[in-house]
Short mmCIF file of the C-alpha atoms (twelve columns), coordinates in Angstrom:
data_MODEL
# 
_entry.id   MODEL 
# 
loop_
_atom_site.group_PDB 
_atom_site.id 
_atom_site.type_symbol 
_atom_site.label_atom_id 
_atom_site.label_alt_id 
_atom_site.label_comp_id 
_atom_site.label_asym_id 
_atom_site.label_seq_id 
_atom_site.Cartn_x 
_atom_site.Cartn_y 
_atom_site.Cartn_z 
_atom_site.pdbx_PDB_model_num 
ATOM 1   C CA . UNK A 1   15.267  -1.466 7.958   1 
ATOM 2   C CA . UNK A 2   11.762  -3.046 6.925   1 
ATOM 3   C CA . UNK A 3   11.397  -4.949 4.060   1 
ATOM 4   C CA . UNK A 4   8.513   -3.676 1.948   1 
ATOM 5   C CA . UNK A 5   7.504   -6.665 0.178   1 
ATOM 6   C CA . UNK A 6   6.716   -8.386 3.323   1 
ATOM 7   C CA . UNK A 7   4.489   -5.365 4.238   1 
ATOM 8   C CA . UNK A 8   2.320   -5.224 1.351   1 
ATOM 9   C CA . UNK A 9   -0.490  -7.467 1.995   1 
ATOM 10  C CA . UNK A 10  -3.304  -5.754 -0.232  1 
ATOM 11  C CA . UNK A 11  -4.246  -4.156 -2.906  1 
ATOM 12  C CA . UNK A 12  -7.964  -3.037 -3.571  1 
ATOM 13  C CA . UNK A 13  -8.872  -0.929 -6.451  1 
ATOM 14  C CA . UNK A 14  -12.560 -0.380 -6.900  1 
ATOM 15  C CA . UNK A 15  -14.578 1.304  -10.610 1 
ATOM 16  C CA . UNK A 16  -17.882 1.864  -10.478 1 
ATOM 17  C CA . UNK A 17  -18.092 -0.577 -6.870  1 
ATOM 18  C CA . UNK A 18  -16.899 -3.170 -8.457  1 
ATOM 19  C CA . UNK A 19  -13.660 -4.490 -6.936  1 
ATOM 20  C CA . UNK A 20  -10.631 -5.312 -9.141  1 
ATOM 21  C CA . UNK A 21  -7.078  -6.720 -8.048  1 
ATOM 22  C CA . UNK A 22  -4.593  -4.411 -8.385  1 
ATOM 23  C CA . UNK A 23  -1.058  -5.919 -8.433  1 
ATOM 24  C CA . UNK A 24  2.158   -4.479 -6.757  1 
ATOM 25  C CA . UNK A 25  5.403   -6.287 -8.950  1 
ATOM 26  C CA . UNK A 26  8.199   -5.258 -7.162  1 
ATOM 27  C CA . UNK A 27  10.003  -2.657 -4.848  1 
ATOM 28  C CA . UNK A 28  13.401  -1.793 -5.104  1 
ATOM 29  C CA . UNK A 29  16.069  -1.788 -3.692  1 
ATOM 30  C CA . UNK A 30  15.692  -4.857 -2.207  1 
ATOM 31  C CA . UNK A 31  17.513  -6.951 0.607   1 
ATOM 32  C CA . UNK A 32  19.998  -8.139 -1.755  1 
ATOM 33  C CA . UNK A 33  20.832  -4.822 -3.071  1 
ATOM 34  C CA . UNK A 34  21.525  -3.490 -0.058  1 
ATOM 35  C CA . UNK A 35  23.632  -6.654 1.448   1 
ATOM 36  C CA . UNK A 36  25.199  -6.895 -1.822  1 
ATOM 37  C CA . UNK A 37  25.736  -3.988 -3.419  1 
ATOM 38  C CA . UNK A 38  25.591  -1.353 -0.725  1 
ATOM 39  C CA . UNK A 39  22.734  0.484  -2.575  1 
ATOM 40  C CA . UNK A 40  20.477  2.236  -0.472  1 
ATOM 41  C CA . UNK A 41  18.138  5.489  -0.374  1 
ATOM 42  C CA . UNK A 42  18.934  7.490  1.961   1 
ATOM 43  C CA . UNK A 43  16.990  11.430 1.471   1 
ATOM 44  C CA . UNK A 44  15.607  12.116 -2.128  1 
ATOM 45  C CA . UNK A 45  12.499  13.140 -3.183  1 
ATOM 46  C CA . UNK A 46  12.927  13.297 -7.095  1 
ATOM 47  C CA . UNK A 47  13.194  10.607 -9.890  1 
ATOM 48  C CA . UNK A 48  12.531  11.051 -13.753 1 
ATOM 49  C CA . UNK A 49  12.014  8.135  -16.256 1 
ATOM 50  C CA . UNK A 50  13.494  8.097  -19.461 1 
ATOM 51  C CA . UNK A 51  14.522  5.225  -21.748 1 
ATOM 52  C CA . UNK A 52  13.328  2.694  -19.685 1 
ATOM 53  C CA . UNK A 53  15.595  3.902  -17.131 1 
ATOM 54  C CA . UNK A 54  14.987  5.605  -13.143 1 
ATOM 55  C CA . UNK A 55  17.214  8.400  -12.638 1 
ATOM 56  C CA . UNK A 56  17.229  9.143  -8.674  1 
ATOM 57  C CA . UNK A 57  18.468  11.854 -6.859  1 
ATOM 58  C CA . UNK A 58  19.727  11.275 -3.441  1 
ATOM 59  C CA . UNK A 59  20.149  14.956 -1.281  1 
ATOM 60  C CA . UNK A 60  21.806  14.321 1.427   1 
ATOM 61  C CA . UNK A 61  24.553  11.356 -0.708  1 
ATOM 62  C CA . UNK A 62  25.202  14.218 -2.856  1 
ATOM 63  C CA . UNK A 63  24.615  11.436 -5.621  1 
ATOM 64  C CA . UNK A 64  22.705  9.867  -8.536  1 
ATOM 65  C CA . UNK A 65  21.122  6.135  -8.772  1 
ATOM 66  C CA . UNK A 66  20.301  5.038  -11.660 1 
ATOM 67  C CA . UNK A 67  18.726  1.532  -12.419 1 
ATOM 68  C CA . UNK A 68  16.661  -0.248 -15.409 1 
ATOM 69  C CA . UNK A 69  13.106  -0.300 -15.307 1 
ATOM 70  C CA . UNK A 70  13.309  -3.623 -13.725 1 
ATOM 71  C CA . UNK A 71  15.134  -2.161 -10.353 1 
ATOM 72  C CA . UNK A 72  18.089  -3.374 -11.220 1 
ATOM 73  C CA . UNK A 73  21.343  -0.890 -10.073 1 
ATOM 74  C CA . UNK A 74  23.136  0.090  -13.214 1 
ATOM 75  C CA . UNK A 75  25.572  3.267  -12.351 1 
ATOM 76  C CA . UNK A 76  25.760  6.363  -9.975  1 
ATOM 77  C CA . UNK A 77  27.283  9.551  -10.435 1 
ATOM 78  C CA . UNK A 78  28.681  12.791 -7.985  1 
ATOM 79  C CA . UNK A 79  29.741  13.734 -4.867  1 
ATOM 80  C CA . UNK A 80  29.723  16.357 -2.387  1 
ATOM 81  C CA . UNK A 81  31.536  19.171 -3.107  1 
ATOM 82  C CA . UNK A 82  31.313  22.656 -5.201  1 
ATOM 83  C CA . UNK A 83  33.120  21.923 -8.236  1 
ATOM 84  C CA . UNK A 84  32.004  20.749 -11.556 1 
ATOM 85  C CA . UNK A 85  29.894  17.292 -10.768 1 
ATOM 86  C CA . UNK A 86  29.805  17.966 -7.280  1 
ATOM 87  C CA . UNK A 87  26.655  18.935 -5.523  1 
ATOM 88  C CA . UNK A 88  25.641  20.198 -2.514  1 
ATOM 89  C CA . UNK A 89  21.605  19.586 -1.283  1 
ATOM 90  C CA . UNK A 90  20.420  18.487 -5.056  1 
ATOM 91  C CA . UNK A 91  17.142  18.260 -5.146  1 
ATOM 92  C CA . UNK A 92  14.908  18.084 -8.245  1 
ATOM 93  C CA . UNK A 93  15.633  15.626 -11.875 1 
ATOM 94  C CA . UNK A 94  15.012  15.912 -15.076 1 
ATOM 95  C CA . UNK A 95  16.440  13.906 -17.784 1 
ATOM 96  C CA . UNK A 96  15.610  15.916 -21.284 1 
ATOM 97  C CA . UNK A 97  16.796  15.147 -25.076 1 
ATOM 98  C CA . UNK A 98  19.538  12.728 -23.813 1 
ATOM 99  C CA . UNK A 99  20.649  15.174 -20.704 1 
ATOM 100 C CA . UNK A 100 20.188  14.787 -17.262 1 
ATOM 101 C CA . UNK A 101 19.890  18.389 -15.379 1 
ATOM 102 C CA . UNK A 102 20.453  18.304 -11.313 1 
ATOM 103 C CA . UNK A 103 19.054  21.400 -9.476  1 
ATOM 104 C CA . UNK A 104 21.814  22.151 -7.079  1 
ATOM 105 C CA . UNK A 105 20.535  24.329 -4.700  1 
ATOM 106 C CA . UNK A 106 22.999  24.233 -2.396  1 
ATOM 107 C CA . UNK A 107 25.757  25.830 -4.793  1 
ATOM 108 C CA . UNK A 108 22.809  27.737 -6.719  1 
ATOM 109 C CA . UNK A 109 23.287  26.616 -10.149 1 
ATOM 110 C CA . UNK A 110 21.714  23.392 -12.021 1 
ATOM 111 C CA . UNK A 111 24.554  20.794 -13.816 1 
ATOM 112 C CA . UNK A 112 24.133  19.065 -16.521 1 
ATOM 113 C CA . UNK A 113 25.396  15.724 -17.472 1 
ATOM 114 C CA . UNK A 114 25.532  13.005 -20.442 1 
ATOM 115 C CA . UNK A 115 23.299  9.998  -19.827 1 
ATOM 116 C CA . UNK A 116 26.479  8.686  -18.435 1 
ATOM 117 C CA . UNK A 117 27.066  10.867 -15.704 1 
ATOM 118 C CA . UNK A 118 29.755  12.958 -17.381 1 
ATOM 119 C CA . UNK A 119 29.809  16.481 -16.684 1 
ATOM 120 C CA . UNK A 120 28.734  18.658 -19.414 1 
ATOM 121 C CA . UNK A 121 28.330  22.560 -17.774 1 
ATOM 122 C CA . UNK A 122 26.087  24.196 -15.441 1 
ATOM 123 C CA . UNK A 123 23.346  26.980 -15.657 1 
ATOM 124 C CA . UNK A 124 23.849  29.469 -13.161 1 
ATOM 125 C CA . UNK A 125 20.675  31.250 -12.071 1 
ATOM 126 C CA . UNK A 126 19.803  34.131 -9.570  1 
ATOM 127 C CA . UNK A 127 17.019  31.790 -7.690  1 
ATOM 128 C CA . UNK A 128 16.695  28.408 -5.633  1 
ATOM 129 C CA . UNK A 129 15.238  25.933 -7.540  1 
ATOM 130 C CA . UNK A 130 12.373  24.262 -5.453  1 
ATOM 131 C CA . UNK A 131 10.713  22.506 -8.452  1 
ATOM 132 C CA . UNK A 132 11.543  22.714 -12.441 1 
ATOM 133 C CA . UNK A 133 10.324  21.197 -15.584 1 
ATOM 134 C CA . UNK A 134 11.686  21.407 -19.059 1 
ATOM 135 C CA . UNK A 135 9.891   22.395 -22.280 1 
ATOM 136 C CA . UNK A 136 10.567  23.236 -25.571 1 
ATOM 137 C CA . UNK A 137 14.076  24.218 -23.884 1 
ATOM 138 C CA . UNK A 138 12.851  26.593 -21.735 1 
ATOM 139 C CA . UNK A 139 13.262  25.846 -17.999 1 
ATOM 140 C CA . UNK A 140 10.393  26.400 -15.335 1 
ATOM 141 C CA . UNK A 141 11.193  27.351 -12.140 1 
ATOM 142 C CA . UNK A 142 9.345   27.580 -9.267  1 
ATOM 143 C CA . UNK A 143 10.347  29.263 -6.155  1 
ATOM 144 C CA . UNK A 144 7.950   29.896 -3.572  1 
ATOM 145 C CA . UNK A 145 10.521  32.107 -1.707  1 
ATOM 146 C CA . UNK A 146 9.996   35.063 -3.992  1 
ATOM 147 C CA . UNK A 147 6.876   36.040 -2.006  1 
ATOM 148 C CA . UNK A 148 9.307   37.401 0.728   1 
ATOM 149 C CA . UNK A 149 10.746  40.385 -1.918  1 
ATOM 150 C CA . UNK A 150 6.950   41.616 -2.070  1 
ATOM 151 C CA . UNK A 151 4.715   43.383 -0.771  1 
ATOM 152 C CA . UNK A 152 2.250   44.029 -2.440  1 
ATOM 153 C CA . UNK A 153 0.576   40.140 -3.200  1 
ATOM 154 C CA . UNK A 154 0.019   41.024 -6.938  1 
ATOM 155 C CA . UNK A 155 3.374   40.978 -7.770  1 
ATOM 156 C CA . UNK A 156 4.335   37.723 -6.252  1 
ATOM 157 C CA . UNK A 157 6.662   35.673 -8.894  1 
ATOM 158 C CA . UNK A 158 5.141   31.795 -9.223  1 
ATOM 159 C CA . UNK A 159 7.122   31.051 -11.024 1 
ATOM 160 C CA . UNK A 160 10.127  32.115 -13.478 1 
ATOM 161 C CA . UNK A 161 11.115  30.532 -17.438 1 
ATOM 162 C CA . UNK A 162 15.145  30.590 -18.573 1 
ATOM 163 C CA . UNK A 163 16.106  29.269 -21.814 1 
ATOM 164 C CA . UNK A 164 18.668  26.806 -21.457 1 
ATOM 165 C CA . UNK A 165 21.783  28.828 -20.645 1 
ATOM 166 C CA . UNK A 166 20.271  30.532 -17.759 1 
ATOM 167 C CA . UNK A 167 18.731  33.746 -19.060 1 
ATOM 168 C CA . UNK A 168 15.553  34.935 -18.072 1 
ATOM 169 C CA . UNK A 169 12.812  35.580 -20.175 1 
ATOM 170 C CA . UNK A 170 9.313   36.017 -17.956 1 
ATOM 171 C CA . UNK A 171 8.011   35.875 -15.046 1 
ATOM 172 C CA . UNK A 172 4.442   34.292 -14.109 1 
ATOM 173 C CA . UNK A 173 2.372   36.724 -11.388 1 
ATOM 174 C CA . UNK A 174 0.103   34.314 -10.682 1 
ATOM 175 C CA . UNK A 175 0.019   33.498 -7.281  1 
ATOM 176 C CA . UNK A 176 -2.290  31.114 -5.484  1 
ATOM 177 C CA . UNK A 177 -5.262  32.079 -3.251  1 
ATOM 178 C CA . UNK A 178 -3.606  31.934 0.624   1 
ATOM 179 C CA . UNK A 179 -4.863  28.280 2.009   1 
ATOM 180 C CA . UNK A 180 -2.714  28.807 5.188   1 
ATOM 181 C CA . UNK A 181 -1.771  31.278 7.706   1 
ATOM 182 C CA . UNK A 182 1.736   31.704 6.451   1 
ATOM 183 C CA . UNK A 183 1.058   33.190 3.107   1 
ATOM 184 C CA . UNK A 184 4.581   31.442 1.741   1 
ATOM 185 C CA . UNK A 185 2.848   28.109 1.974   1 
ATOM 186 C CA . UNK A 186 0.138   28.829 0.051   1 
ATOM 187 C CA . UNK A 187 2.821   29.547 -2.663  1 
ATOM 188 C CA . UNK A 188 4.204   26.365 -2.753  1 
ATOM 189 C CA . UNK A 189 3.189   23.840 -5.294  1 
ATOM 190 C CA . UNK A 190 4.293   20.642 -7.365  1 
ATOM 191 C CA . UNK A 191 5.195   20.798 -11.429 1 
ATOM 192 C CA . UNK A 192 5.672   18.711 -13.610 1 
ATOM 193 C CA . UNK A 193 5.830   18.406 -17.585 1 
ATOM 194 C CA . UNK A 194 2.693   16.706 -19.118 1 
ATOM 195 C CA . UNK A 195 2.178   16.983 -23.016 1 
ATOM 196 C CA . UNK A 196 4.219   19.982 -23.602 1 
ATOM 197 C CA . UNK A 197 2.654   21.720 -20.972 1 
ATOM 198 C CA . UNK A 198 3.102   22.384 -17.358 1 
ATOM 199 C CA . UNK A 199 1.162   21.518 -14.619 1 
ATOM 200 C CA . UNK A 200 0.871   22.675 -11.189 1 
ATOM 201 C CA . UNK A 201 -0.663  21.175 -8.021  1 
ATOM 202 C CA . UNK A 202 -0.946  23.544 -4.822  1 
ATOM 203 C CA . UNK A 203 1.034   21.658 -2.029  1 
ATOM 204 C CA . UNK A 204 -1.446  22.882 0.598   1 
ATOM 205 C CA . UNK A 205 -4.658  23.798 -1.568  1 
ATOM 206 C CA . UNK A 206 -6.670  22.432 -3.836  1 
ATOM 207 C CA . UNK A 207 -5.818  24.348 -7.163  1 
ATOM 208 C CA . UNK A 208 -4.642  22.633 -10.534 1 
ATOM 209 C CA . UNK A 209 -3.531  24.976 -13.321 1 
ATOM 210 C CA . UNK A 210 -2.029  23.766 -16.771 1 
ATOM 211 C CA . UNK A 211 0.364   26.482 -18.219 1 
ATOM 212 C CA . UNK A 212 1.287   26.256 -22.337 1 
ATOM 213 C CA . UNK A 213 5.364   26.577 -23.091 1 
ATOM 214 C CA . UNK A 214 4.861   30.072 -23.013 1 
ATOM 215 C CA . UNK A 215 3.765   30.726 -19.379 1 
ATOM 216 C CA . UNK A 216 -0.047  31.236 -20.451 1 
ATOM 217 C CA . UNK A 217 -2.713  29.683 -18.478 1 
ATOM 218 C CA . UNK A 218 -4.635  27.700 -20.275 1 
ATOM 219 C CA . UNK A 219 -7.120  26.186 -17.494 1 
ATOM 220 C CA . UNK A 220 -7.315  26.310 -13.614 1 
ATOM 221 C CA . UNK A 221 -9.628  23.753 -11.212 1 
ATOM 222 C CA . UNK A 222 -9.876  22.561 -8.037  1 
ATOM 223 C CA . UNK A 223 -9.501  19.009 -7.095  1 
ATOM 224 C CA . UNK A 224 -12.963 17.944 -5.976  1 
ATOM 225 C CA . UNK A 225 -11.744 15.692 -2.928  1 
ATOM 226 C CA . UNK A 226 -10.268 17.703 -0.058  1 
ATOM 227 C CA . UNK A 227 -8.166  15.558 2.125   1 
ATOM 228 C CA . UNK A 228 -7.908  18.550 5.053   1 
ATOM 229 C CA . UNK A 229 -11.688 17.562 5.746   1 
ATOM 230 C CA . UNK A 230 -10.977 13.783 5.783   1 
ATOM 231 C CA . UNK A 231 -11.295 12.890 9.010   1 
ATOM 232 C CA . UNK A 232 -9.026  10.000 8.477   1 
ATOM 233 C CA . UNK A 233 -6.619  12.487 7.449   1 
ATOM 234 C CA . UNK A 234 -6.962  14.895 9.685   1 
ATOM 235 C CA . UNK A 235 -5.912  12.330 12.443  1 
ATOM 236 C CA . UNK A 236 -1.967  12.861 10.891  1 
ATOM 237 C CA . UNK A 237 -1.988  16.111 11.046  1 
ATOM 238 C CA . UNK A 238 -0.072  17.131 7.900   1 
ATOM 239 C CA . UNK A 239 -0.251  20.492 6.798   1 
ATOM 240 C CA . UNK A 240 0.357   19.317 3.203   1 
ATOM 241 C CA . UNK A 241 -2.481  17.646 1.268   1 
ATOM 242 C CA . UNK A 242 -1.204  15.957 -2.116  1 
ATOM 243 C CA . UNK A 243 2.672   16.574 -2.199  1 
ATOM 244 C CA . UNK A 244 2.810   14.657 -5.570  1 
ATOM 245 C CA . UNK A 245 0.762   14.002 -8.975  1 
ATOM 246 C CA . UNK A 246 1.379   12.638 -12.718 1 
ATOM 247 C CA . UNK A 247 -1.034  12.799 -15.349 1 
ATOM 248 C CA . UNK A 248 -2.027  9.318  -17.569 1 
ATOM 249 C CA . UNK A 249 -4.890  9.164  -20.263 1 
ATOM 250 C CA . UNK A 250 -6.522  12.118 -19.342 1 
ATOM 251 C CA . UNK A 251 -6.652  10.832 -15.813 1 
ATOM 252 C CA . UNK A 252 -4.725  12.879 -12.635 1 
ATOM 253 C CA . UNK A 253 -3.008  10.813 -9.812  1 
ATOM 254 C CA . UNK A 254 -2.379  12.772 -6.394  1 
ATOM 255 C CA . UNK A 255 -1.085  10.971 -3.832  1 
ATOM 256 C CA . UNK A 256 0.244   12.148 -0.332  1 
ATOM 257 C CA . UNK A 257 1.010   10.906 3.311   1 
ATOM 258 C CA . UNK A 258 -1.206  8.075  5.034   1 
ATOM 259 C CA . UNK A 259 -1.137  6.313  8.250   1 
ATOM 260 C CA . UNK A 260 -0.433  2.678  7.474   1 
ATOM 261 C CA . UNK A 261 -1.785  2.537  3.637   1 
ATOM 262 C CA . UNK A 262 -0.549  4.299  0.294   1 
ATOM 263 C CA . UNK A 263 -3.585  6.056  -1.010  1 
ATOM 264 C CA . UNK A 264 -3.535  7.630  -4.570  1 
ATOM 265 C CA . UNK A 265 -6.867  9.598  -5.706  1 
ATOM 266 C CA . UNK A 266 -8.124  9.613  -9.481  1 
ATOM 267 C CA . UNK A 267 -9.525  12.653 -11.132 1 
ATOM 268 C CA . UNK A 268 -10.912 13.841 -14.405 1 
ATOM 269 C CA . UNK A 269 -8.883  17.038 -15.994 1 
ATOM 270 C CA . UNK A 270 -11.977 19.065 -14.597 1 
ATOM 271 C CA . UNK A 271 -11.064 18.265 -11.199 1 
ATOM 272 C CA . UNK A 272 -13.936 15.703 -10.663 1 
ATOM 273 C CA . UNK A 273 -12.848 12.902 -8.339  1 
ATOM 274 C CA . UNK A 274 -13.361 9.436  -9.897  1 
ATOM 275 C CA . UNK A 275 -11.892 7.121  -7.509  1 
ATOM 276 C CA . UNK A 276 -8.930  6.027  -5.085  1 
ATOM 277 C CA . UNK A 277 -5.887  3.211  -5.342  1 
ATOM 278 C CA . UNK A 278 -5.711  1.845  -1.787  1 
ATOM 279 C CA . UNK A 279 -2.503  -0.214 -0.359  1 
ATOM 280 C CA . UNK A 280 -2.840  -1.637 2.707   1 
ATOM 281 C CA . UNK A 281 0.279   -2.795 4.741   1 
ATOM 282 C CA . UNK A 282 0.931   -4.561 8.099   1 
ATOM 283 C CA . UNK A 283 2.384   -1.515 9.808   1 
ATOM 284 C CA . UNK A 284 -1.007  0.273  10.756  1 
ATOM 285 C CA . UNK A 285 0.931   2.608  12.532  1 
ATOM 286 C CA . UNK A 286 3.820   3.927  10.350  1 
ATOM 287 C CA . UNK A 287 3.307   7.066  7.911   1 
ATOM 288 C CA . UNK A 288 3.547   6.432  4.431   1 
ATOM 289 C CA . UNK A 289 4.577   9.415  2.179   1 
ATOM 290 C CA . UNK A 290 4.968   8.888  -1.305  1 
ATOM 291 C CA . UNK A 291 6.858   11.852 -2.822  1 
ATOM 292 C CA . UNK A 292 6.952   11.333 -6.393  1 
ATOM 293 C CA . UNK A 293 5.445   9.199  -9.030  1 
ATOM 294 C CA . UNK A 294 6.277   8.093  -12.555 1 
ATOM 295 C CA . UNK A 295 4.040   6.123  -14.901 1 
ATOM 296 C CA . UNK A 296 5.872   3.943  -17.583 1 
ATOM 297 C CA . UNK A 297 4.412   2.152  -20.324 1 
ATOM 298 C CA . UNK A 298 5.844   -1.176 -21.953 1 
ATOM 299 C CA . UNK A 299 3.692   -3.997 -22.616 1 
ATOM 300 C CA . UNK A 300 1.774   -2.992 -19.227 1 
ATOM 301 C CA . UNK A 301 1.578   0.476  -17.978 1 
ATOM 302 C CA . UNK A 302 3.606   0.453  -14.554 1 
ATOM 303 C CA . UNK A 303 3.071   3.413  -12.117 1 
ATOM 304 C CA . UNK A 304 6.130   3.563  -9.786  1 
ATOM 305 C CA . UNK A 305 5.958   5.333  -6.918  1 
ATOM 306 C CA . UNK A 306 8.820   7.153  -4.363  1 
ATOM 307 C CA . UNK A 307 8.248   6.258  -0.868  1 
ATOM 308 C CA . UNK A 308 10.245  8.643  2.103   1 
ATOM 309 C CA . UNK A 309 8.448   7.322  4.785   1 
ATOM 310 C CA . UNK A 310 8.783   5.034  6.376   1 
ATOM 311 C CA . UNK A 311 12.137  4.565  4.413   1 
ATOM 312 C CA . UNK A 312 13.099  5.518  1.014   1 
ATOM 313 C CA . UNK A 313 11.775  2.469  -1.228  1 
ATOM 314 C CA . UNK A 314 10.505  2.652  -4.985  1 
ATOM 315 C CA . UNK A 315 7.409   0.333  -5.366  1 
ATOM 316 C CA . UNK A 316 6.018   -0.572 -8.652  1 
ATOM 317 C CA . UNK A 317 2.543   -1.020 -9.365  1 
ATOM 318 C CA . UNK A 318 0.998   -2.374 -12.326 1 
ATOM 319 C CA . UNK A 319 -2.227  -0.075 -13.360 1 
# 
């Protein structure tokens, strides 16, 4: 296993072509953790942030991590298994009004737990959850496998809202524009809760739409910078463009999958492209995927990001 903070060598952040020195703090776990204390990341593409805390979810460990702000291993929680705290494939994390809720996909419910890991119940729905968010307690769900019930592309489900015991109240018919030759792709997006509202980034387009609690679309944009005519880009040969965004001051972060640099592009909550966050590392040749991101504020604003390639690593960035 590499150790990322011997492959971070740069950092080059440039406003207005002036270049500033960006600053990555720490990535975790480290060497010691994982001689240590046996904590490693094996397949997990989801983390939330709350209380100064990182709550991982790790698929294929069946399990939760959860460390301080600092990196530091605090607790985990769950198991394989069907019963109540067990999962099977969990995939998305949310941590909302002192809960944690696990999407577990593989036994088609989501669990809930107290901030210690203690089960609480479960919400059983009629759907695969392949990305949530929480509002006002209403759950989101997206699940880009309804297109295959329709056929007729006007009636294609984006997504679905539950309150919080798992009864439906509306559906969203909004699909996106196809962007690929398998029309389920197009479908397939990223959400996440920003200001009360959701957001949604087209895995293999260029749309942005913002949604209010209700399901009502309040804007929709494209992201100015198209990575599938990057010729840089192109060279990987990912069908996805930016498989992960957060939102900070009015300013969007997208970041995707790079050949031996982390890349995260700026833009305005128009769509206009501002400017990039390049990380350069010694392995020119490895793919680096970052599949989630988190931006934390203290007394400096810390952007941490979920690597899954070339290993599962959390680096920490101060913005």
């Amino acid at each position: 296993m590499k150790n990322l903070n011997s492959l971070f060598v740069a950092v080059n952040i440039f406003i207005n072509a002036s270049a500033l020195f960006g600053q990555i703090v720490k990535t975790f776990p480290t060497e010691e953790q994982l001689e240590k204390e046996s904590i490693a990341l094996y397949s997990g593409s989801s983390f939330d942030i709350y209380l100064n805390q990182i709550f991982y979810c790790d698929q294929s460990e069946c399990k939760i991590y959860v460390f301080n702000h600092e990196g530091n291993y605090k607790y985990s929680f769950g198991r394989a298994g069907q019963g109540p705290g067990e999962f099977n494939k969990p995939y998305k994390i949310i941590v909302y009004k002192d809960e944690i809720y696990v999407s577990d996909n593989g036994n088609g419910r989501i669990q809930v737990f107290t901030l210690e890991g203690n089960y609480k119940r479960q919400i059983k729905l009629a759907t695969t959850v392949f990305d949530m968010a929480i509002i006002s307690d209403k759950l989101f769900i997206g699940n880009p496998l309804t297109i295959l019930r329709y056929k007729d592309k006007s009636d294609i489900t984006l997504f679905e809202i539950y309150d919080l015991m798992g009864v439906l109240e509306r559906k969203i018919r909004d699909p996106f524009p196809d962007t690929y030759a398998m029309p389920i792709y197009s479908q397939t997006f990223t959400m996440n809760k920003i200001s009360g509202e959701v957001h949604l980034l087209q895995d293999r387009g260029q749309k942005y739409r913002i949604y209010d609690s209700e399901g009502n679309k309040n804007s929709e944009f494209d992201l100015e910078y198209d990575l599938s005519k990057d010729t840089e880009y192109k060279k990987i040969k990912y069908i996805f463009r930016y498989q992960c965004f957060t939102v900070f001051e009015n300013t969007i972060y997208a970041a995707g999958s790079w050949k031996g640099k982390i890349v995260i592009y700026l833009f305005n909550m128009s769509g206009k492209y501002l400017r990039k966050l390049e990380y350069g590392t010694k392995e020119p040749d490895d793919i680096y995927t970052v599949a989630s991101m988190k931006i934390l504020q203290k007394e400096e604003t810390l952007l941490y990001l979920l690597l899954t390639d070339p290993e599962h690593k959390f680096v920490v960035i101060k913005l």
